[in-house]
Protein backbone atom coordinates (compact mmCIF):
# COMPACT_ATOMS: atom_id res chain seq x y z
CA UNK A 1 0.00 0.00 0.00
CA UNK A 2 2.86 2.35 0.84
CA UNK A 3 4.45 1.67 -2.56
CA UNK A 4 1.20 2.53 -4.34
CA UNK A 5 0.84 5.81 -2.45
CA UNK A 6 4.49 6.62 -3.20
CA UNK A 7 3.93 5.89 -6.89
CA UNK A 8 0.82 8.09 -6.99
CA UNK A 9 2.66 10.96 -5.28
CA UNK A 10 5.34 10.86 -8.00
CA UNK A 11 2.70 11.36 -10.71
CA UNK A 12 1.72 14.82 -11.87
CA UNK A 13 -1.76 16.13 -10.91
CA UNK A 14 -2.92 15.66 -14.50
CA UNK A 15 -1.76 12.02 -14.53
CA UNK A 16 -3.51 11.37 -11.20
CA UNK A 17 -6.77 12.82 -12.57
CA UNK A 18 -6.51 10.63 -15.68
CA UNK A 19 -5.78 7.57 -13.56
CA UNK A 20 -8.79 8.41 -11.35
CA UNK A 21 -10.96 8.85 -14.45
CA UNK A 22 -9.80 5.49 -15.72
CA UNK A 23 -10.60 3.85 -12.41
CA UNK A 24 -14.00 5.49 -11.85
CA UNK A 25 -15.41 5.70 -15.39
CA UNK A 26 -13.66 3.62 -18.03
CA UNK A 27 -13.32 0.33 -16.15
CA UNK A 28 -17.00 0.25 -15.00
CA UNK A 29 -18.10 1.23 -18.51
CA UNK A 30 -16.13 -1.64 -20.04
CA UNK A 31 -17.55 -4.06 -17.49
CA UNK A 32 -21.03 -2.89 -18.41
CA UNK A 33 -20.46 -3.23 -22.17
CA UNK A 34 -18.72 -6.61 -22.09
CA UNK A 35 -20.47 -8.36 -19.24
CA UNK A 36 -23.71 -6.90 -17.97
CA UNK A 37 -25.37 -5.59 -21.17
CA UNK A 38 -25.11 -8.92 -23.08
CA UNK A 39 -26.57 -10.77 -20.10
CA UNK A 40 -29.49 -8.34 -19.94
CA UNK A 41 -30.12 -8.70 -23.69
CA UNK A 42 -30.15 -12.50 -23.54
CA UNK A 43 -32.50 -12.39 -20.56
CA UNK A 44 -34.89 -10.08 -22.43
CA UNK A 45 -34.81 -12.39 -25.46
CA UNK A 46 -35.63 -15.40 -23.29
CA UNK A 47 -38.51 -13.53 -21.67
CA UNK A 48 -39.91 -12.65 -25.12
CA UNK A 49 -39.64 -16.28 -26.25
CA UNK A 50 -41.38 -17.46 -23.09
CA UNK A 51 -44.21 -14.98 -23.59
CA UNK A 52 -44.66 -16.12 -27.22
CA UNK A 53 -44.71 -19.77 -26.18
CA UNK A 54 -47.30 -19.07 -23.47
CA UNK A 55 -49.48 -17.15 -25.93
CA UNK A 56 -49.30 -20.04 -28.39
CA UNK A 57 -50.12 -22.53 -25.64
CA UNK A 58 -53.19 -20.50 -24.63
CA UNK A 59 -54.34 -20.27 -28.24
CA UNK A 60 -54.02 -24.03 -28.73
CA UNK A 61 -55.84 -24.70 -25.44
CA UNK A 62 -58.68 -22.38 -26.52
CA UNK A 63 -58.96 -24.15 -29.87
CA UNK A 64 -59.01 -27.54 -28.10
CA UNK A 65 -61.76 -26.35 -25.76
CA UNK A 66 -63.74 -25.05 -28.76
CA UNK A 67 -63.25 -28.38 -30.50
CA UNK A 68 -64.45 -30.31 -27.48
CA UNK A 69 -67.56 -28.14 -27.13
CA UNK A 70 -68.35 -28.56 -30.82
CA UNK A 71 -67.84 -32.32 -30.59
CA UNK A 72 -70.45 -32.49 -27.84
CA UNK A 73 -72.97 -30.70 -30.05
CA UNK A 74 -75.93 -32.18 -31.86
CA UNK A 75 -74.05 -34.42 -34.27
CA UNK A 76 -70.79 -34.98 -36.03
CA UNK A 77 -70.13 -33.27 -39.31
CA UNK A 78 -68.96 -35.58 -42.06
CA UNK A 79 -65.37 -34.83 -43.10
CA UNK A 80 -65.03 -32.48 -46.07
CA UNK A 81 -62.28 -34.62 -47.60
CA UNK A 82 -58.97 -33.68 -49.12
CA UNK A 83 -60.51 -31.76 -52.04
CA UNK A 84 -62.73 -29.72 -49.71
CA UNK A 85 -59.72 -28.98 -47.54
CA UNK A 86 -57.74 -27.89 -50.60
CA UNK A 87 -60.58 -25.62 -51.74
CA UNK A 88 -60.64 -23.96 -48.32
CA UNK A 89 -56.87 -23.41 -48.55
CA UNK A 90 -57.32 -21.79 -51.96
CA UNK A 91 -60.09 -19.56 -50.60
CA UNK A 92 -57.86 -18.53 -47.69
CA UNK A 93 -54.96 -17.92 -50.12
CA UNK A 94 -52.82 -20.45 -48.25
CA UNK A 95 -52.55 -23.09 -51.00
CA UNK A 96 -49.22 -21.75 -52.40
CA UNK A 97 -47.59 -22.20 -48.97
CA UNK A 98 -48.64 -25.87 -48.64
CA UNK A 99 -45.67 -28.20 -49.06
CA UNK A 100 -47.39 -31.45 -48.12
CA UNK A 101 -51.02 -32.49 -48.53
CA UNK A 102 -51.86 -36.16 -48.48
CA UNK A 103 -54.39 -38.67 -47.31
CA UNK A 104 -53.89 -41.51 -44.87
CA UNK A 105 -55.37 -44.99 -44.89
CA UNK A 106 -57.55 -44.23 -41.85
CA UNK A 107 -59.18 -41.26 -43.62
CA UNK A 108 -56.89 -38.73 -42.00
CA UNK A 109 -55.04 -35.96 -43.79
CA UNK A 110 -51.44 -34.83 -43.41
CA UNK A 111 -50.86 -31.15 -44.09
CA UNK A 112 -47.55 -29.29 -44.03
CA UNK A 113 -46.40 -25.71 -44.50
CA UNK A 114 -42.70 -24.84 -44.90
CA UNK A 115 -43.29 -21.12 -44.29
CA UNK A 116 -46.65 -19.54 -43.52
CA UNK A 117 -47.91 -16.52 -41.61
CA UNK A 118 -49.05 -17.65 -38.18
CA UNK A 119 -51.99 -15.24 -38.15
CA UNK A 120 -53.27 -16.50 -41.52
CA UNK A 121 -52.91 -20.14 -40.48
CA UNK A 122 -54.63 -19.54 -37.13
CA UNK A 123 -57.45 -17.64 -38.84
CA UNK A 124 -57.95 -20.45 -41.36
CA UNK A 125 -57.99 -23.09 -38.62
CA UNK A 126 -60.50 -21.05 -36.60
CA UNK A 127 -62.81 -20.67 -39.61
CA UNK A 128 -62.54 -24.33 -40.64
CA UNK A 129 -62.75 -26.01 -37.26
CA UNK A 130 -66.51 -25.92 -36.59
CA UNK A 131 -67.71 -27.65 -39.75
CA UNK A 132 -64.91 -29.51 -41.44
CA UNK A 133 -65.43 -32.85 -39.69
CA UNK A 134 -61.85 -33.36 -38.49
CA UNK A 135 -60.05 -33.39 -35.18
CA UNK A 136 -56.51 -32.06 -35.06
CA UNK A 137 -54.51 -35.10 -33.93
CA UNK A 138 -51.13 -33.38 -34.07
CA UNK A 139 -50.08 -29.79 -34.56
CA UNK A 140 -46.41 -28.88 -34.70
CA UNK A 141 -45.36 -25.27 -35.10
CA UNK A 142 -41.80 -24.03 -35.42
CA UNK A 143 -41.00 -20.34 -35.33
CA UNK A 144 -38.87 -18.74 -38.06
CA UNK A 145 -36.44 -15.88 -37.63
CA UNK A 146 -38.82 -13.59 -39.51
CA UNK A 147 -41.52 -12.32 -37.14
CA UNK A 148 -44.92 -13.90 -37.62
CA UNK A 149 -43.74 -16.79 -39.81
CA UNK A 150 -43.87 -20.44 -38.79
CA UNK A 151 -43.45 -23.92 -40.22
CA UNK A 152 -46.47 -26.08 -39.49
CA UNK A 153 -47.38 -29.75 -39.68
CA UNK A 154 -50.90 -30.99 -38.99
CA UNK A 155 -52.44 -34.41 -38.87
CA UNK A 156 -56.21 -34.36 -39.18
CA UNK A 157 -58.37 -37.36 -38.29
CA UNK A 158 -62.11 -37.73 -38.95
CA UNK A 159 -64.17 -36.84 -35.90
CA UNK A 160 -65.30 -39.76 -33.79
CA UNK A 161 -68.48 -39.96 -31.76
CA UNK A 162 -67.84 -39.24 -28.05
PDB file of C-alpha atoms in Angstrom:
ATOM      1  CA  UNK A   1       0.000   0.000   0.000  1.00  0.00           C
ATOM      2  CA  UNK A   2       2.858   2.351   0.837  1.00  0.00           C
ATOM      3  CA  UNK A   3       4.449   1.670  -2.556  1.00  0.00           C
ATOM      4  CA  UNK A   4       1.202   2.525  -4.336  1.00  0.00           C
ATOM      5  CA  UNK A   5       0.843   5.810  -2.453  1.00  0.00           C
ATOM      6  CA  UNK A   6       4.486   6.624  -3.199  1.00  0.00           C
ATOM      7  CA  UNK A   7       3.926   5.894  -6.895  1.00  0.00           C
ATOM      8  CA  UNK A   8       0.817   8.095  -6.990  1.00  0.00           C
ATOM      9  CA  UNK A   9       2.660  10.959  -5.283  1.00  0.00           C
ATOM     10  CA  UNK A  10       5.342  10.856  -8.002  1.00  0.00           C
ATOM     11  CA  UNK A  11       2.699  11.363 -10.713  1.00  0.00           C
ATOM     12  CA  UNK A  12       1.719  14.823 -11.873  1.00  0.00           C
ATOM     13  CA  UNK A  13      -1.765  16.126 -10.906  1.00  0.00           C
ATOM     14  CA  UNK A  14      -2.923  15.661 -14.502  1.00  0.00           C
ATOM     15  CA  UNK A  15      -1.756  12.016 -14.530  1.00  0.00           C
ATOM     16  CA  UNK A  16      -3.508  11.373 -11.198  1.00  0.00           C
ATOM     17  CA  UNK A  17      -6.770  12.824 -12.571  1.00  0.00           C
ATOM     18  CA  UNK A  18      -6.510  10.633 -15.681  1.00  0.00           C
ATOM     19  CA  UNK A  19      -5.779   7.568 -13.555  1.00  0.00           C
ATOM     20  CA  UNK A  20      -8.790   8.413 -11.352  1.00  0.00           C
ATOM     21  CA  UNK A  21     -10.964   8.851 -14.451  1.00  0.00           C
ATOM     22  CA  UNK A  22      -9.801   5.486 -15.719  1.00  0.00           C
ATOM     23  CA  UNK A  23     -10.601   3.846 -12.405  1.00  0.00           C
ATOM     24  CA  UNK A  24     -13.998   5.495 -11.846  1.00  0.00           C
ATOM     25  CA  UNK A  25     -15.411   5.699 -15.387  1.00  0.00           C
ATOM     26  CA  UNK A  26     -13.663   3.624 -18.027  1.00  0.00           C
ATOM     27  CA  UNK A  27     -13.319   0.326 -16.155  1.00  0.00           C
ATOM     28  CA  UNK A  28     -16.995   0.249 -14.998  1.00  0.00           C
ATOM     29  CA  UNK A  29     -18.098   1.232 -18.510  1.00  0.00           C
ATOM     30  CA  UNK A  30     -16.132  -1.637 -20.039  1.00  0.00           C
ATOM     31  CA  UNK A  31     -17.546  -4.059 -17.491  1.00  0.00           C
ATOM     32  CA  UNK A  32     -21.027  -2.886 -18.411  1.00  0.00           C
ATOM     33  CA  UNK A  33     -20.460  -3.232 -22.174  1.00  0.00           C
ATOM     34  CA  UNK A  34     -18.717  -6.611 -22.085  1.00  0.00           C
ATOM     35  CA  UNK A  35     -20.469  -8.357 -19.243  1.00  0.00           C
ATOM     36  CA  UNK A  36     -23.713  -6.900 -17.967  1.00  0.00           C
ATOM     37  CA  UNK A  37     -25.369  -5.592 -21.170  1.00  0.00           C
ATOM     38  CA  UNK A  38     -25.110  -8.921 -23.083  1.00  0.00           C
ATOM     39  CA  UNK A  39     -26.566 -10.769 -20.101  1.00  0.00           C
ATOM     40  CA  UNK A  40     -29.495  -8.337 -19.938  1.00  0.00           C
ATOM     41  CA  UNK A  41     -30.116  -8.703 -23.692  1.00  0.00           C
ATOM     42  CA  UNK A  42     -30.150 -12.498 -23.542  1.00  0.00           C
ATOM     43  CA  UNK A  43     -32.500 -12.387 -20.556  1.00  0.00           C
ATOM     44  CA  UNK A  44     -34.889 -10.078 -22.429  1.00  0.00           C
ATOM     45  CA  UNK A  45     -34.807 -12.393 -25.465  1.00  0.00           C
ATOM     46  CA  UNK A  46     -35.628 -15.401 -23.291  1.00  0.00           C
ATOM     47  CA  UNK A  47     -38.512 -13.527 -21.666  1.00  0.00           C
ATOM     48  CA  UNK A  48     -39.906 -12.645 -25.122  1.00  0.00           C
ATOM     49  CA  UNK A  49     -39.645 -16.281 -26.254  1.00  0.00           C
ATOM     50  CA  UNK A  50     -41.380 -17.457 -23.089  1.00  0.00           C
ATOM     51  CA  UNK A  51     -44.214 -14.975 -23.595  1.00  0.00           C
ATOM     52  CA  UNK A  52     -44.657 -16.117 -27.222  1.00  0.00           C
ATOM     53  CA  UNK A  53     -44.713 -19.770 -26.183  1.00  0.00           C
ATOM     54  CA  UNK A  54     -47.296 -19.065 -23.472  1.00  0.00           C
ATOM     55  CA  UNK A  55     -49.483 -17.155 -25.930  1.00  0.00           C
ATOM     56  CA  UNK A  56     -49.297 -20.040 -28.388  1.00  0.00           C
ATOM     57  CA  UNK A  57     -50.121 -22.531 -25.639  1.00  0.00           C
ATOM     58  CA  UNK A  58     -53.189 -20.502 -24.628  1.00  0.00           C
ATOM     59  CA  UNK A  59     -54.345 -20.268 -28.240  1.00  0.00           C
ATOM     60  CA  UNK A  60     -54.019 -24.029 -28.731  1.00  0.00           C
ATOM     61  CA  UNK A  61     -55.838 -24.701 -25.445  1.00  0.00           C
ATOM     62  CA  UNK A  62     -58.678 -22.382 -26.519  1.00  0.00           C
ATOM     63  CA  UNK A  63     -58.961 -24.154 -29.866  1.00  0.00           C
ATOM     64  CA  UNK A  64     -59.007 -27.541 -28.100  1.00  0.00           C
ATOM     65  CA  UNK A  65     -61.764 -26.347 -25.764  1.00  0.00           C
ATOM     66  CA  UNK A  66     -63.740 -25.049 -28.755  1.00  0.00           C
ATOM     67  CA  UNK A  67     -63.247 -28.377 -30.502  1.00  0.00           C
ATOM     68  CA  UNK A  68     -64.447 -30.314 -27.478  1.00  0.00           C
ATOM     69  CA  UNK A  69     -67.563 -28.141 -27.134  1.00  0.00           C
ATOM     70  CA  UNK A  70     -68.348 -28.558 -30.819  1.00  0.00           C
ATOM     71  CA  UNK A  71     -67.841 -32.316 -30.592  1.00  0.00           C
ATOM     72  CA  UNK A  72     -70.448 -32.495 -27.838  1.00  0.00           C
ATOM     73  CA  UNK A  73     -72.969 -30.703 -30.053  1.00  0.00           C
ATOM     74  CA  UNK A  74     -75.932 -32.179 -31.857  1.00  0.00           C
ATOM     75  CA  UNK A  75     -74.053 -34.420 -34.268  1.00  0.00           C
ATOM     76  CA  UNK A  76     -70.791 -34.981 -36.029  1.00  0.00           C
ATOM     77  CA  UNK A  77     -70.133 -33.271 -39.305  1.00  0.00           C
ATOM     78  CA  UNK A  78     -68.959 -35.581 -42.064  1.00  0.00           C
ATOM     79  CA  UNK A  79     -65.367 -34.833 -43.100  1.00  0.00           C
ATOM     80  CA  UNK A  80     -65.027 -32.484 -46.070  1.00  0.00           C
ATOM     81  CA  UNK A  81     -62.276 -34.624 -47.598  1.00  0.00           C
ATOM     82  CA  UNK A  82     -58.969 -33.682 -49.117  1.00  0.00           C
ATOM     83  CA  UNK A  83     -60.514 -31.764 -52.038  1.00  0.00           C
ATOM     84  CA  UNK A  84     -62.726 -29.721 -49.708  1.00  0.00           C
ATOM     85  CA  UNK A  85     -59.719 -28.985 -47.543  1.00  0.00           C
ATOM     86  CA  UNK A  86     -57.736 -27.895 -50.602  1.00  0.00           C
ATOM     87  CA  UNK A  87     -60.579 -25.620 -51.738  1.00  0.00           C
ATOM     88  CA  UNK A  88     -60.638 -23.964 -48.318  1.00  0.00           C
ATOM     89  CA  UNK A  89     -56.869 -23.415 -48.547  1.00  0.00           C
ATOM     90  CA  UNK A  90     -57.316 -21.795 -51.955  1.00  0.00           C
ATOM     91  CA  UNK A  91     -60.094 -19.565 -50.598  1.00  0.00           C
ATOM     92  CA  UNK A  92     -57.863 -18.526 -47.689  1.00  0.00           C
ATOM     93  CA  UNK A  93     -54.964 -17.924 -50.120  1.00  0.00           C
ATOM     94  CA  UNK A  94     -52.822 -20.451 -48.245  1.00  0.00           C
ATOM     95  CA  UNK A  95     -52.549 -23.095 -50.995  1.00  0.00           C
ATOM     96  CA  UNK A  96     -49.225 -21.749 -52.397  1.00  0.00           C
ATOM     97  CA  UNK A  97     -47.589 -22.200 -48.967  1.00  0.00           C
ATOM     98  CA  UNK A  98     -48.642 -25.866 -48.643  1.00  0.00           C
ATOM     99  CA  UNK A  99     -45.671 -28.196 -49.057  1.00  0.00           C
ATOM    100  CA  UNK A 100     -47.393 -31.449 -48.123  1.00  0.00           C
ATOM    101  CA  UNK A 101     -51.015 -32.494 -48.534  1.00  0.00           C
ATOM    102  CA  UNK A 102     -51.860 -36.158 -48.484  1.00  0.00           C
ATOM    103  CA  UNK A 103     -54.393 -38.668 -47.309  1.00  0.00           C
ATOM    104  CA  UNK A 104     -53.887 -41.509 -44.870  1.00  0.00           C
ATOM    105  CA  UNK A 105     -55.367 -44.993 -44.889  1.00  0.00           C
ATOM    106  CA  UNK A 106     -57.552 -44.233 -41.851  1.00  0.00           C
ATOM    107  CA  UNK A 107     -59.179 -41.259 -43.619  1.00  0.00           C
ATOM    108  CA  UNK A 108     -56.890 -38.729 -42.004  1.00  0.00           C
ATOM    109  CA  UNK A 109     -55.036 -35.961 -43.793  1.00  0.00           C
ATOM    110  CA  UNK A 110     -51.439 -34.833 -43.406  1.00  0.00           C
ATOM    111  CA  UNK A 111     -50.855 -31.146 -44.088  1.00  0.00           C
ATOM    112  CA  UNK A 112     -47.547 -29.295 -44.029  1.00  0.00           C
ATOM    113  CA  UNK A 113     -46.396 -25.714 -44.496  1.00  0.00           C
ATOM    114  CA  UNK A 114     -42.705 -24.836 -44.903  1.00  0.00           C
ATOM    115  CA  UNK A 115     -43.292 -21.123 -44.292  1.00  0.00           C
ATOM    116  CA  UNK A 116     -46.654 -19.541 -43.519  1.00  0.00           C
ATOM    117  CA  UNK A 117     -47.914 -16.521 -41.615  1.00  0.00           C
ATOM    118  CA  UNK A 118     -49.051 -17.647 -38.182  1.00  0.00           C
ATOM    119  CA  UNK A 119     -51.994 -15.236 -38.147  1.00  0.00           C
ATOM    120  CA  UNK A 120     -53.266 -16.496 -41.522  1.00  0.00           C
ATOM    121  CA  UNK A 121     -52.909 -20.140 -40.477  1.00  0.00           C
ATOM    122  CA  UNK A 122     -54.625 -19.541 -37.134  1.00  0.00           C
ATOM    123  CA  UNK A 123     -57.446 -17.641 -38.841  1.00  0.00           C
ATOM    124  CA  UNK A 124     -57.946 -20.452 -41.364  1.00  0.00           C
ATOM    125  CA  UNK A 125     -57.988 -23.087 -38.620  1.00  0.00           C
ATOM    126  CA  UNK A 126     -60.505 -21.052 -36.603  1.00  0.00           C
ATOM    127  CA  UNK A 127     -62.813 -20.674 -39.608  1.00  0.00           C
ATOM    128  CA  UNK A 128     -62.541 -24.331 -40.639  1.00  0.00           C
ATOM    129  CA  UNK A 129     -62.754 -26.014 -37.263  1.00  0.00           C
ATOM    130  CA  UNK A 130     -66.513 -25.925 -36.588  1.00  0.00           C
ATOM    131  CA  UNK A 131     -67.707 -27.651 -39.750  1.00  0.00           C
ATOM    132  CA  UNK A 132     -64.909 -29.509 -41.443  1.00  0.00           C
ATOM    133  CA  UNK A 133     -65.427 -32.854 -39.687  1.00  0.00           C
ATOM    134  CA  UNK A 134     -61.847 -33.363 -38.494  1.00  0.00           C
ATOM    135  CA  UNK A 135     -60.052 -33.388 -35.180  1.00  0.00           C
ATOM    136  CA  UNK A 136     -56.511 -32.058 -35.060  1.00  0.00           C
ATOM    137  CA  UNK A 137     -54.513 -35.096 -33.934  1.00  0.00           C
ATOM    138  CA  UNK A 138     -51.131 -33.381 -34.071  1.00  0.00           C
ATOM    139  CA  UNK A 139     -50.076 -29.789 -34.565  1.00  0.00           C
ATOM    140  CA  UNK A 140     -46.406 -28.878 -34.698  1.00  0.00           C
ATOM    141  CA  UNK A 141     -45.356 -25.266 -35.096  1.00  0.00           C
ATOM    142  CA  UNK A 142     -41.799 -24.034 -35.425  1.00  0.00           C
ATOM    143  CA  UNK A 143     -40.997 -20.341 -35.333  1.00  0.00           C
ATOM    144  CA  UNK A 144     -38.872 -18.739 -38.064  1.00  0.00           C
ATOM    145  CA  UNK A 145     -36.440 -15.882 -37.634  1.00  0.00           C
ATOM    146  CA  UNK A 146     -38.824 -13.591 -39.513  1.00  0.00           C
ATOM    147  CA  UNK A 147     -41.519 -12.317 -37.137  1.00  0.00           C
ATOM    148  CA  UNK A 148     -44.917 -13.896 -37.618  1.00  0.00           C
ATOM    149  CA  UNK A 149     -43.739 -16.791 -39.812  1.00  0.00           C
ATOM    150  CA  UNK A 150     -43.873 -20.444 -38.792  1.00  0.00           C
ATOM    151  CA  UNK A 151     -43.453 -23.922 -40.219  1.00  0.00           C
ATOM    152  CA  UNK A 152     -46.471 -26.080 -39.488  1.00  0.00           C
ATOM    153  CA  UNK A 153     -47.381 -29.748 -39.679  1.00  0.00           C
ATOM    154  CA  UNK A 154     -50.899 -30.988 -38.995  1.00  0.00           C
ATOM    155  CA  UNK A 155     -52.439 -34.414 -38.865  1.00  0.00           C
ATOM    156  CA  UNK A 156     -56.210 -34.359 -39.179  1.00  0.00           C
ATOM    157  CA  UNK A 157     -58.373 -37.357 -38.287  1.00  0.00           C
ATOM    158  CA  UNK A 158     -62.107 -37.729 -38.952  1.00  0.00           C
ATOM    159  CA  UNK A 159     -64.165 -36.844 -35.901  1.00  0.00           C
ATOM    160  CA  UNK A 160     -65.301 -39.764 -33.795  1.00  0.00           C
ATOM    161  CA  UNK A 161     -68.475 -39.962 -31.762  1.00  0.00           C
ATOM    162  CA  UNK A 162     -67.845 -39.243 -28.046  1.00  0.00           C
TER     163      UNK A 162
END
